[in-house]
Amino acid sequence: MTIQSLNPSRNFEVIGEVTVSAEQEVKEMVSLAHKVQPEWAAMGLEKRIELLKQLFALLEENKEELARLGSLEMGMPIKESREDVAAGLEFLHWYCDHAHESLAPEVTFEDETEVHTVYREPMGVVAVILAWNFPMSNFVWQCGQNLVAGNTAVLKHSKEVILFSKKLKEIFDNSPLPKGVFNVVLGDGKLGDFLAQQDINLLCFTGSSAVGKKLYKQAAEKFIRVRVELGGSAPGVIFADANVDDILDTILINRFLNCGQMCDGLKRLIVHESKKDEVIQKLSQKIPQIKVGDALDESTQVGPLVTEKQLLILEEQVADAVAKGAQILVGGKRPEGIQGAYYQPTLMTNVSKDMKVWQEEVFGPVLPVVTFSTEAEAIELANDTPYGLGAYIFTEDKELFERMAAKIDSGMVSLNNVSYVRPCNPFGGYKDSGHGREHGKYGFEDLTQVKVVSRPK
C-alpha cells in the first residue's frame, strides 16, 4: 500500500509516493525501541548529547531540502518553512545546552546523618503522533526532549507531510544514534491509532482536540502518561489606549502566518468599541496587500491551505457566518486565476456567538472581529471558548495587562509585540487545548519519572 504526496499549491499534483509501514513493522519498531532504550539511558546525558549534536549537524546539512518539502507538501511559504526548520534546530540546541540544569539530581533533605536526593529518569518508549502544520517544529517539540532525556521514540507524522517524514527517517538512519533509538512509521491516521495501542510507556501528540481526546482515552486504558498539545482559538484583545500602528504587523502575523494554520494563532479579534473604526480601517488597507501564491515563490506571504478538505471546512465556517449576519469586509472567497487550496485572507465583522467562526477553531486565513465596552466584557469574550492555548493583549497600561493575564483562561499570554514562544518557556494550554507542557525544565519534567533515593551519610 502506498500514499501519494500532493502539492496544494499546484492543484494537488502528485509530488511523490511512499510505501506505508506494515503493522508488523510498527510492532518491530516498538520492540526494537524497548530493546535499545536501557542502553540509550545508560549512556548518560553527556554521551547522548554528543551523539545528538552530530545528528543536528546532519539536519543542518539538509535544512533546505526539509524546508522545501514542507512547502511542497503542506503549502507553507518557503520563507516561513525555512524559519520553521531554523527554529526547530534552535530549540534542539537549547534542549541539549540546558538539559543538565533541568535533569540534575536535587537534594531535598540533608542533615548530619542522612541525605535524600530526587532523580529524574527516562519513561521508556514514547509514541509520538504529529500534525502537519509545522513539520520541523512539531517533530522537534515532541521528540527532542524525549531523546535528550533518555527515552526512545517511534514517530508517526501526518500523511500530509509524508515525504518530509521519510526524509527525517533517512537522516536518522545515517546518524550515529544506535539503531532503534528513533523510529519512523509512515502512514495515515489509522496507523497512528495502531501505534498508540502498542506496548509504549508514554504518548505524545500534537494535533486536533478531537483526536487528542481519543488518544487520551486510549492512554488512560493503558494507564500511561500523555502529553497532548491541541487546538486553540486565541483571543486578541485591543484596548482603548493601544497604539494600533505599532501592533498591526503583530496582529497580521499571528493571524495569517502559515495561512492561518497555527494552533495558538490569533483567531478572534476583540476590540474596544472606541477603536473599532481605526482597527477595521487599517486592517482593511493592509490585508488586501498580502500576496497569495505558490508556496515556493519567494515573494509569497500566504500559500494554500494544506488540503481541499481543510479548504471546504473553512468555506463552510465562513458561509455559516454570512448566513447568520456576518459582514465580509475583505476576502471571503477563493482567489481567481490560481488553482489549489487557496483562500483569500479575510476580515469579517458583525460576528455573533452562535457562528462557527466563533465557536470552532478556524484553521485558515479568516479574522473575525467583535467589540467590547468594559474590561469585564473583554474577559468574558476572551474566555468564551472551549480552548485555552494562547492569548494576545494590546494595551499601554501594564496594570491592566496584569489583570487580564491573571483572568484569561490560557496557558500563555503576551503583551503587544512580545512573543511567549521561547525554548525556555513552557508551551501548552488550558481546557481543550491539552495536557502537559513542552520546552524548558517543564517539558523535561513531563517526560521523565521521579525517583527519591534516601541514604545515610
Short mmCIF file of C-alpha atoms in Angstrom, two decimals:
data_model
loop_
_atom_site.label_atom_id
_atom_site.label_comp_id
_atom_site.label_asym_id
_atom_site.label_seq_id
_atom_site.Cartn_x
_atom_site.Cartn_y
_atom_site.Cartn_z
CA MET A 1 0.00 0.00 0.00
CA THR A 2 1.25 3.48 -0.85
CA ILE A 3 0.36 7.09 -0.02
CA GLN A 4 0.71 9.85 -2.59
CA SER A 5 2.00 13.23 -1.51
CA LEU A 6 0.07 16.07 -3.16
CA ASN A 7 1.02 19.70 -3.74
CA PRO A 8 -1.79 22.06 -2.59
CA SER A 9 -0.06 24.98 -4.34
CA ARG A 10 -0.42 23.40 -7.77
CA ASN A 11 -3.88 21.91 -7.88
CA PHE A 12 -2.83 18.81 -5.92
CA GLU A 13 -0.34 17.46 -8.43
CA VAL A 14 1.48 14.33 -7.24
CA ILE A 15 4.89 15.09 -5.72
CA GLY A 16 5.85 11.57 -4.77
CA GLU A 17 4.69 8.26 -3.41
CA VAL A 18 5.67 6.43 -0.20
CA THR A 19 5.15 2.83 0.84
CA VAL A 20 3.10 2.61 4.02
CA SER A 21 4.62 0.84 7.02
CA ALA A 22 3.01 -2.54 7.69
CA GLU A 23 1.54 -3.20 11.13
CA GLN A 24 4.18 -5.86 11.71
CA GLU A 25 6.86 -3.25 11.02
CA VAL A 26 5.30 -0.98 13.64
CA LYS A 27 5.40 -3.78 16.19
CA GLU A 28 9.03 -4.46 15.37
CA MET A 29 9.92 -0.77 15.73
CA VAL A 30 8.35 -0.64 19.20
CA SER A 31 10.08 -3.87 20.16
CA LEU A 32 13.45 -2.55 18.99
CA ALA A 33 12.88 0.73 20.81
CA HIS A 34 12.30 -1.22 24.03
CA LYS A 35 15.41 -3.32 23.43
CA VAL A 36 17.75 -0.37 22.91
CA GLN A 37 16.23 2.01 25.48
CA PRO A 38 18.20 0.75 28.50
CA GLU A 39 21.42 1.15 26.51
CA TRP A 40 20.43 4.66 25.42
CA ALA A 41 19.60 5.66 29.01
CA ALA A 42 22.77 4.06 30.43
CA MET A 43 24.96 6.13 28.10
CA GLY A 44 24.33 9.09 30.34
CA LEU A 45 23.37 12.61 29.43
CA GLU A 46 26.80 13.71 28.19
CA LYS A 47 27.10 10.90 25.65
CA ARG A 48 23.53 11.28 24.43
CA ILE A 49 24.08 14.98 23.85
CA GLU A 50 27.33 14.28 22.00
CA LEU A 51 25.53 11.92 19.61
CA LEU A 52 22.51 14.18 19.21
CA LYS A 53 24.68 17.13 18.27
CA GLN A 54 26.15 15.01 15.47
CA LEU A 55 22.58 14.34 14.37
CA PHE A 56 21.84 18.07 14.45
CA ALA A 57 24.72 18.64 12.08
CA LEU A 58 23.06 16.26 9.60
CA LEU A 59 19.76 18.10 9.99
CA GLU A 60 21.59 21.36 9.36
CA GLU A 61 23.11 19.95 6.16
CA ASN A 62 19.62 19.01 4.94
CA LYS A 63 17.78 22.11 6.12
CA GLU A 64 16.99 23.49 2.66
CA GLU A 65 15.58 20.17 1.45
CA LEU A 66 13.50 19.84 4.62
CA ALA A 67 12.17 23.37 4.17
CA ARG A 68 11.37 22.73 0.51
CA LEU A 69 9.48 19.54 1.36
CA GLY A 70 7.45 21.42 3.97
CA SER A 71 6.47 23.99 1.35
CA LEU A 72 5.69 21.44 -1.34
CA GLU A 73 3.60 19.13 0.80
CA MET A 74 1.56 21.43 3.03
CA GLY A 75 1.83 24.83 1.36
CA MET A 76 3.83 26.80 3.88
CA PRO A 77 5.56 29.73 2.08
CA ILE A 78 9.21 28.85 1.59
CA LYS A 79 10.47 31.72 3.75
CA GLU A 80 8.28 30.56 6.63
CA SER A 81 9.28 26.96 6.01
CA ARG A 82 12.94 27.90 6.34
CA GLU A 83 12.10 29.68 9.58
CA ASP A 84 10.32 26.54 10.81
CA VAL A 85 13.44 24.45 10.20
CA ALA A 86 15.76 27.06 11.71
CA ALA A 87 13.57 27.42 14.79
CA GLY A 88 13.47 23.66 15.23
CA LEU A 89 17.27 23.49 15.19
CA GLU A 90 17.45 26.36 17.69
CA PHE A 91 15.15 24.53 20.09
CA LEU A 92 17.12 21.28 19.72
CA HIS A 93 20.32 23.04 20.67
CA TRP A 94 18.65 24.68 23.67
CA TYR A 95 17.43 21.30 24.93
CA CYS A 96 20.98 19.95 24.83
CA ASP A 97 22.60 23.06 26.26
CA HIS A 98 20.20 23.24 29.21
CA ALA A 99 19.46 19.59 29.91
CA HIS A 100 21.98 19.39 32.74
CA GLU A 101 20.26 22.05 34.84
CA SER A 102 16.80 20.65 34.06
CA LEU A 103 17.63 17.00 34.77
CA ALA A 104 20.20 17.42 37.52
CA PRO A 105 19.65 15.44 40.76
CA GLU A 106 18.18 17.58 43.53
CA VAL A 107 18.94 17.16 47.22
CA THR A 108 15.62 17.63 49.02
CA PHE A 109 16.75 16.89 52.56
CA GLU A 110 20.07 16.69 54.34
CA ASP A 111 21.19 16.70 57.96
CA GLU A 112 24.09 15.35 59.96
CA THR A 113 23.15 11.72 59.40
CA GLU A 114 21.36 11.32 56.06
CA VAL A 115 20.76 12.79 52.57
CA HIS A 116 17.71 12.48 50.28
CA THR A 117 18.07 13.03 46.53
CA VAL A 118 15.47 13.23 43.76
CA TYR A 119 16.48 11.89 40.35
CA ARG A 120 14.73 12.18 37.01
CA GLU A 121 14.82 9.00 34.93
CA PRO A 122 13.53 8.18 31.41
CA MET A 123 9.98 6.92 30.98
CA GLY A 124 10.95 4.31 28.36
CA VAL A 125 9.45 4.12 24.86
CA VAL A 126 7.38 7.05 23.62
CA ALA A 127 4.92 7.00 20.72
CA VAL A 128 4.86 10.41 19.01
CA ILE A 129 1.97 11.28 16.69
CA LEU A 130 2.08 14.64 14.93
CA ALA A 131 0.03 17.09 12.87
CA TRP A 132 1.28 18.58 9.61
CA ASN A 133 1.23 22.35 10.12
CA PHE A 134 4.82 22.92 11.30
CA PRO A 135 6.64 19.79 10.12
CA MET A 136 10.02 20.53 11.69
CA SER A 137 8.92 22.28 14.86
CA ASN A 138 6.26 19.69 15.66
CA PHE A 139 8.87 16.94 15.33
CA VAL A 140 11.41 18.80 17.47
CA TRP A 141 8.99 19.91 20.15
CA GLN A 142 7.67 16.42 20.81
CA CYS A 143 10.77 14.30 20.09
CA GLY A 144 13.76 16.47 21.04
CA GLN A 145 13.47 16.49 24.81
CA ASN A 146 12.39 12.84 24.81
CA LEU A 147 15.65 11.79 23.15
CA VAL A 148 17.79 14.03 25.34
CA ALA A 149 16.13 12.67 28.49
CA GLY A 150 16.86 9.05 27.52
CA ASN A 151 13.55 7.91 26.07
CA THR A 152 13.46 6.12 22.72
CA ALA A 153 10.84 7.18 20.21
CA VAL A 154 8.56 5.86 17.48
CA LEU A 155 7.27 8.74 15.36
CA LYS A 156 4.18 8.82 13.13
CA HIS A 157 3.99 12.17 11.34
CA SER A 158 0.91 13.26 9.39
CA LYS A 159 0.41 11.67 5.97
CA GLU A 160 0.14 15.22 4.59
CA VAL A 161 3.91 15.58 5.10
CA ILE A 162 4.92 12.00 4.43
CA LEU A 163 7.90 12.89 2.21
CA PHE A 164 9.21 15.14 4.98
CA SER A 165 8.81 12.24 7.40
CA LYS A 166 10.61 9.89 5.04
CA LYS A 167 13.48 12.37 4.77
CA LEU A 168 13.73 12.54 8.56
CA LYS A 169 13.97 8.76 8.62
CA GLU A 170 16.83 8.84 6.12
CA ILE A 171 18.70 11.44 8.19
CA PHE A 172 18.32 9.45 11.40
CA ASP A 173 19.32 6.22 9.64
CA ASN A 174 22.59 7.90 8.64
CA SER A 175 23.20 9.38 12.08
CA PRO A 176 25.41 7.94 14.85
CA LEU A 177 22.42 7.16 17.06
CA PRO A 178 22.07 3.45 17.92
CA LYS A 179 19.56 1.67 15.71
CA GLY A 180 16.12 1.76 17.29
CA VAL A 181 16.56 4.92 19.35
CA PHE A 182 14.41 6.81 16.83
CA ASN A 183 11.98 5.05 14.52
CA VAL A 184 9.65 6.43 11.84
CA VAL A 185 6.26 4.99 10.94
CA LEU A 186 4.96 6.06 7.52
CA GLY A 187 1.18 6.02 7.20
CA ASP A 188 -2.18 7.61 7.87
CA GLY A 189 -4.26 8.21 10.99
CA LYS A 190 -5.29 4.57 11.30
CA LEU A 191 -1.66 3.57 11.60
CA GLY A 192 -1.25 6.24 14.26
CA ASP A 193 -4.10 4.63 16.22
CA PHE A 194 -2.37 1.27 15.84
CA LEU A 195 0.89 2.73 17.15
CA ALA A 196 -0.89 4.16 20.19
CA GLN A 197 -2.22 0.69 21.01
CA GLN A 198 1.26 -0.85 21.21
CA ASP A 199 3.39 -1.53 24.28
CA ILE A 200 4.52 2.03 24.96
CA ASN A 201 5.33 3.91 28.16
CA LEU A 202 4.37 7.42 27.09
CA LEU A 203 2.21 9.03 24.39
CA CYS A 204 2.96 12.47 22.91
CA PHE A 205 0.58 14.05 20.41
CA THR A 206 0.24 17.33 18.55
CA GLY A 207 -2.98 17.88 16.63
CA SER A 208 -6.70 18.45 16.92
CA SER A 209 -8.54 18.34 20.23
CA ALA A 210 -10.90 15.65 18.92
CA VAL A 211 -8.07 13.25 18.07
CA GLY A 212 -6.18 14.23 21.21
CA LYS A 213 -9.12 13.27 23.40
CA LYS A 214 -9.43 9.93 21.62
CA LEU A 215 -5.75 9.16 22.19
CA TYR A 216 -6.02 10.35 25.77
CA LYS A 217 -8.71 7.74 26.43
CA GLN A 218 -6.55 5.02 24.87
CA ALA A 219 -3.64 6.06 27.07
CA ALA A 220 -5.88 6.03 30.15
CA GLU A 221 -6.81 2.40 29.46
CA LYS A 222 -3.10 1.59 29.28
CA PHE A 223 -2.50 3.69 32.43
CA ILE A 224 0.38 5.60 30.83
CA ARG A 225 1.25 9.26 30.86
CA VAL A 226 0.34 11.57 27.97
CA ARG A 227 1.43 14.95 26.68
CA VAL A 228 -1.04 16.39 24.19
CA GLU A 229 -0.72 19.81 22.56
CA LEU A 230 -4.06 20.52 20.90
CA GLY A 231 -6.10 23.23 19.23
CA GLY A 232 -6.74 26.82 20.14
CA SER A 233 -8.86 29.87 19.46
CA ALA A 234 -6.68 32.60 20.86
CA PRO A 235 -8.24 35.99 21.58
CA GLY A 236 -6.50 39.20 20.64
CA VAL A 237 -7.87 41.96 22.88
CA ILE A 238 -7.27 45.56 21.78
CA PHE A 239 -7.93 48.16 24.49
CA ALA A 240 -8.75 51.83 24.02
CA ASP A 241 -5.20 53.01 24.71
CA ALA A 242 -3.50 50.61 22.28
CA ASN A 243 -1.23 52.06 19.58
CA VAL A 244 -2.73 50.36 16.53
CA ASP A 245 0.09 51.30 14.18
CA ASP A 246 2.64 49.64 16.47
CA ILE A 247 0.71 46.37 16.82
CA LEU A 248 -0.77 45.98 13.35
CA ASP A 249 2.01 43.76 11.99
CA THR A 250 1.88 41.53 15.07
CA ILE A 251 -1.86 41.02 14.57
CA LEU A 252 -1.38 40.17 10.90
CA ILE A 253 1.46 37.73 11.59
CA ASN A 254 -0.39 35.98 14.39
CA ARG A 255 -3.47 35.51 12.24
CA PHE A 256 -2.12 34.88 8.74
CA LEU A 257 1.19 33.07 9.36
CA ASN A 258 1.12 29.68 7.63
CA CYS A 259 -2.22 30.59 6.02
CA GLY A 260 -3.77 30.83 9.49
CA GLN A 261 -2.97 27.18 10.26
CA MET A 262 -1.35 27.75 13.66
CA CYS A 263 -2.67 26.24 16.89
CA ASP A 264 -2.09 29.34 19.02
CA GLY A 265 -2.78 31.80 16.22
CA LEU A 266 -4.84 34.91 16.94
CA LYS A 267 -8.25 33.65 15.83
CA ARG A 268 -10.68 36.14 17.41
CA LEU A 269 -10.01 39.90 17.46
CA ILE A 270 -11.82 41.58 20.38
CA VAL A 271 -11.67 45.36 20.00
CA HIS A 272 -12.72 48.17 22.32
CA GLU A 273 -15.65 49.96 20.72
CA SER A 274 -13.71 53.25 20.60
CA LYS A 275 -11.02 51.59 18.49
CA LYS A 276 -13.21 49.61 16.10
CA ASP A 277 -13.25 52.07 13.21
CA GLU A 278 -9.47 52.64 13.31
CA VAL A 279 -8.68 48.94 13.57
CA ILE A 280 -11.09 47.97 10.80
CA GLN A 281 -9.86 50.74 8.51
CA LYS A 282 -6.17 49.86 8.90
CA LEU A 283 -6.70 46.11 8.62
CA SER A 284 -8.86 46.66 5.53
CA GLN A 285 -5.97 48.55 3.94
CA LYS A 286 -3.28 46.04 4.92
CA ILE A 287 -4.92 42.66 4.33
CA PRO A 288 -5.56 43.08 0.56
CA GLN A 289 -1.82 43.76 0.13
CA ILE A 290 -0.91 40.28 1.36
CA LYS A 291 0.39 38.28 -1.58
CA VAL A 292 -1.24 34.87 -2.01
CA GLY A 293 0.59 32.39 -4.19
CA ASP A 294 2.66 29.29 -4.75
CA ALA A 295 4.50 28.22 -1.61
CA LEU A 296 7.85 28.03 -3.41
CA ASP A 297 7.59 31.59 -4.71
CA GLU A 298 9.98 33.69 -2.61
CA SER A 299 7.54 36.63 -2.68
CA THR A 300 4.53 34.64 -1.41
CA GLN A 301 3.22 35.70 2.00
CA VAL A 302 0.24 33.34 2.25
CA GLY A 303 0.23 30.00 0.50
CA PRO A 304 -2.60 27.48 0.15
CA LEU A 305 -4.27 25.53 2.90
CA VAL A 306 -2.95 22.02 3.35
CA THR A 307 -5.77 20.10 1.60
CA GLU A 308 -9.04 20.52 -0.26
CA LYS A 309 -10.77 19.11 2.82
CA GLN A 310 -9.37 21.90 5.01
CA LEU A 311 -10.48 24.46 2.42
CA LEU A 312 -14.04 23.09 2.39
CA ILE A 313 -14.23 23.24 6.20
CA LEU A 314 -13.15 26.88 6.11
CA GLU A 315 -15.69 27.75 3.41
CA GLU A 316 -18.43 26.13 5.48
CA GLN A 317 -17.46 28.20 8.53
CA VAL A 318 -17.49 31.43 6.54
CA ALA A 319 -20.79 30.58 4.84
CA ASP A 320 -22.37 29.87 8.22
CA ALA A 321 -21.23 33.28 9.50
CA VAL A 322 -22.57 35.13 6.45
CA ALA A 323 -25.90 33.31 6.70
CA LYS A 324 -26.20 34.48 10.30
CA GLY A 325 -25.42 38.11 9.53
CA ALA A 326 -21.65 38.49 9.41
CA GLN A 327 -20.25 41.08 7.01
CA ILE A 328 -17.23 40.28 4.85
CA LEU A 329 -15.04 43.37 4.58
CA VAL A 330 -12.04 41.82 2.83
CA GLY A 331 -11.65 38.48 1.03
CA GLY A 332 -14.18 35.78 1.80
CA LYS A 333 -13.62 33.53 -1.22
CA ARG A 334 -11.12 31.57 -3.28
CA PRO A 335 -8.83 33.84 -5.32
CA GLU A 336 -9.29 33.85 -9.09
CA GLY A 337 -6.67 32.78 -11.59
CA ILE A 338 -4.88 30.30 -9.35
CA GLN A 339 -5.63 26.61 -8.78
CA GLY A 340 -5.06 24.83 -5.49
CA ALA A 341 -6.29 25.02 -1.90
CA TYR A 342 -6.18 28.82 -1.83
CA TYR A 343 -8.37 31.16 0.18
CA GLN A 344 -8.16 34.94 0.35
CA PRO A 345 -7.07 36.50 3.66
CA THR A 346 -10.41 37.51 5.10
CA LEU A 347 -11.71 40.11 7.55
CA MET A 348 -15.28 39.97 8.88
CA THR A 349 -17.43 41.93 11.33
CA ASN A 350 -20.95 41.64 12.79
CA VAL A 351 -19.83 38.35 14.32
CA SER A 352 -22.06 36.71 16.92
CA LYS A 353 -21.52 33.87 19.37
CA ASP A 354 -23.76 31.43 17.50
CA MET A 355 -21.43 31.42 14.47
CA LYS A 356 -18.95 28.64 13.74
CA VAL A 357 -16.16 31.18 13.29
CA TRP A 358 -16.63 32.00 16.97
CA GLN A 359 -17.46 28.58 18.39
CA GLU A 360 -14.95 26.47 16.47
CA GLU A 361 -11.25 26.64 15.80
CA VAL A 362 -10.78 28.40 12.46
CA PHE A 363 -7.72 26.87 10.81
CA GLY A 364 -7.39 29.24 7.89
CA PRO A 365 -6.82 32.92 6.98
CA VAL A 366 -10.05 34.34 8.42
CA LEU A 367 -10.16 37.03 11.13
CA PRO A 368 -13.50 37.73 12.86
CA VAL A 369 -13.85 41.00 14.79
CA VAL A 370 -16.13 41.75 17.74
CA THR A 371 -16.27 44.74 20.08
CA PHE A 372 -16.48 45.28 23.83
CA SER A 373 -17.09 48.24 26.13
CA THR A 374 -15.80 47.16 29.57
CA GLU A 375 -12.87 45.19 30.94
CA ALA A 376 -15.26 42.60 32.35
CA GLU A 377 -16.84 42.12 28.92
CA ALA A 378 -13.40 41.72 27.33
CA ILE A 379 -12.55 38.95 29.82
CA GLU A 380 -15.87 37.20 29.21
CA LEU A 381 -15.39 37.29 25.43
CA ALA A 382 -11.77 36.14 25.64
CA ASN A 383 -12.75 33.14 27.78
CA ASP A 384 -15.83 32.27 25.71
CA THR A 385 -14.19 29.28 24.04
CA PRO A 386 -13.51 25.64 24.91
CA TYR A 387 -9.83 26.33 24.18
CA GLY A 388 -7.13 28.00 26.22
CA LEU A 389 -3.78 27.88 24.45
CA GLY A 390 -2.60 31.41 23.67
CA ALA A 391 -3.89 34.96 24.22
CA TYR A 392 -2.74 38.36 23.00
CA ILE A 393 -3.36 41.63 24.87
CA PHE A 394 -2.77 45.04 23.32
CA THR A 395 -2.58 47.98 25.72
CA GLU A 396 -0.12 50.55 27.07
CA ASP A 397 -1.44 50.02 30.62
CA LYS A 398 0.77 47.43 32.32
CA GLU A 399 -1.52 47.10 35.33
CA LEU A 400 -4.45 46.41 33.03
CA PHE A 401 -2.38 43.79 31.25
CA GLU A 402 -1.52 42.08 34.55
CA ARG A 403 -5.21 41.93 35.47
CA MET A 404 -6.12 40.48 32.10
CA ALA A 405 -3.28 37.95 32.16
CA ALA A 406 -4.45 36.70 35.54
CA LYS A 407 -8.08 36.32 34.48
CA ILE A 408 -7.76 34.81 31.00
CA ASP A 409 -8.01 31.01 30.93
CA SER A 410 -4.95 30.41 28.79
CA GLY A 411 -1.60 28.72 29.17
CA MET A 412 0.24 31.64 27.54
CA VAL A 413 -0.43 35.38 27.36
CA SER A 414 1.59 38.09 25.64
CA LEU A 415 1.59 41.89 25.72
CA ASN A 416 1.75 43.86 22.48
CA ASN A 417 4.70 42.72 20.34
CA VAL A 418 6.42 40.36 22.81
CA SER A 419 6.28 36.66 21.88
CA TYR A 420 5.88 33.99 24.57
CA VAL A 421 7.42 31.28 22.34
CA ARG A 422 10.93 30.59 23.59
CA PRO A 423 12.67 27.25 24.28
CA CYS A 424 12.96 28.16 27.97
CA ASN A 425 9.20 28.77 28.32
CA PRO A 426 6.53 26.10 28.79
CA PHE A 427 4.24 25.78 25.78
CA GLY A 428 0.75 24.35 26.34
CA GLY A 429 -2.77 25.26 27.30
CA TYR A 430 -5.83 25.07 29.48
CA LYS A 431 -9.14 23.30 28.81
CA ASP A 432 -9.43 21.56 25.42
CA SER A 433 -6.01 22.83 24.39
CA GLY A 434 -4.25 19.93 26.02
CA HIS A 435 -2.31 18.46 28.92
CA GLY A 436 1.34 18.86 29.81
CA ARG A 437 3.94 21.32 28.59
CA GLU A 438 6.73 21.38 26.03
CA HIS A 439 10.13 23.08 26.42
CA GLY A 440 12.21 24.24 29.32
CA LYS A 441 12.52 22.33 32.55
CA TYR A 442 8.75 21.85 32.40
CA GLY A 443 9.00 19.76 29.25
CA PHE A 444 11.72 17.57 30.73
CA GLU A 445 9.59 17.04 33.84
CA ASP A 446 6.65 15.76 31.79
CA LEU A 447 8.83 13.17 30.02
CA THR A 448 10.66 11.70 33.00
CA GLN A 449 9.90 9.69 36.12
CA VAL A 450 10.78 10.91 39.61
CA LYS A 451 12.80 8.70 41.94
CA VAL A 452 13.74 9.51 45.53
CA VAL A 453 16.92 7.91 46.87
CA SER A 454 17.48 8.24 50.62
CA ARG A 455 20.72 7.11 52.28
CA PRO A 456 22.77 7.58 55.40
CA LYS A 457 25.88 9.73 55.22
#
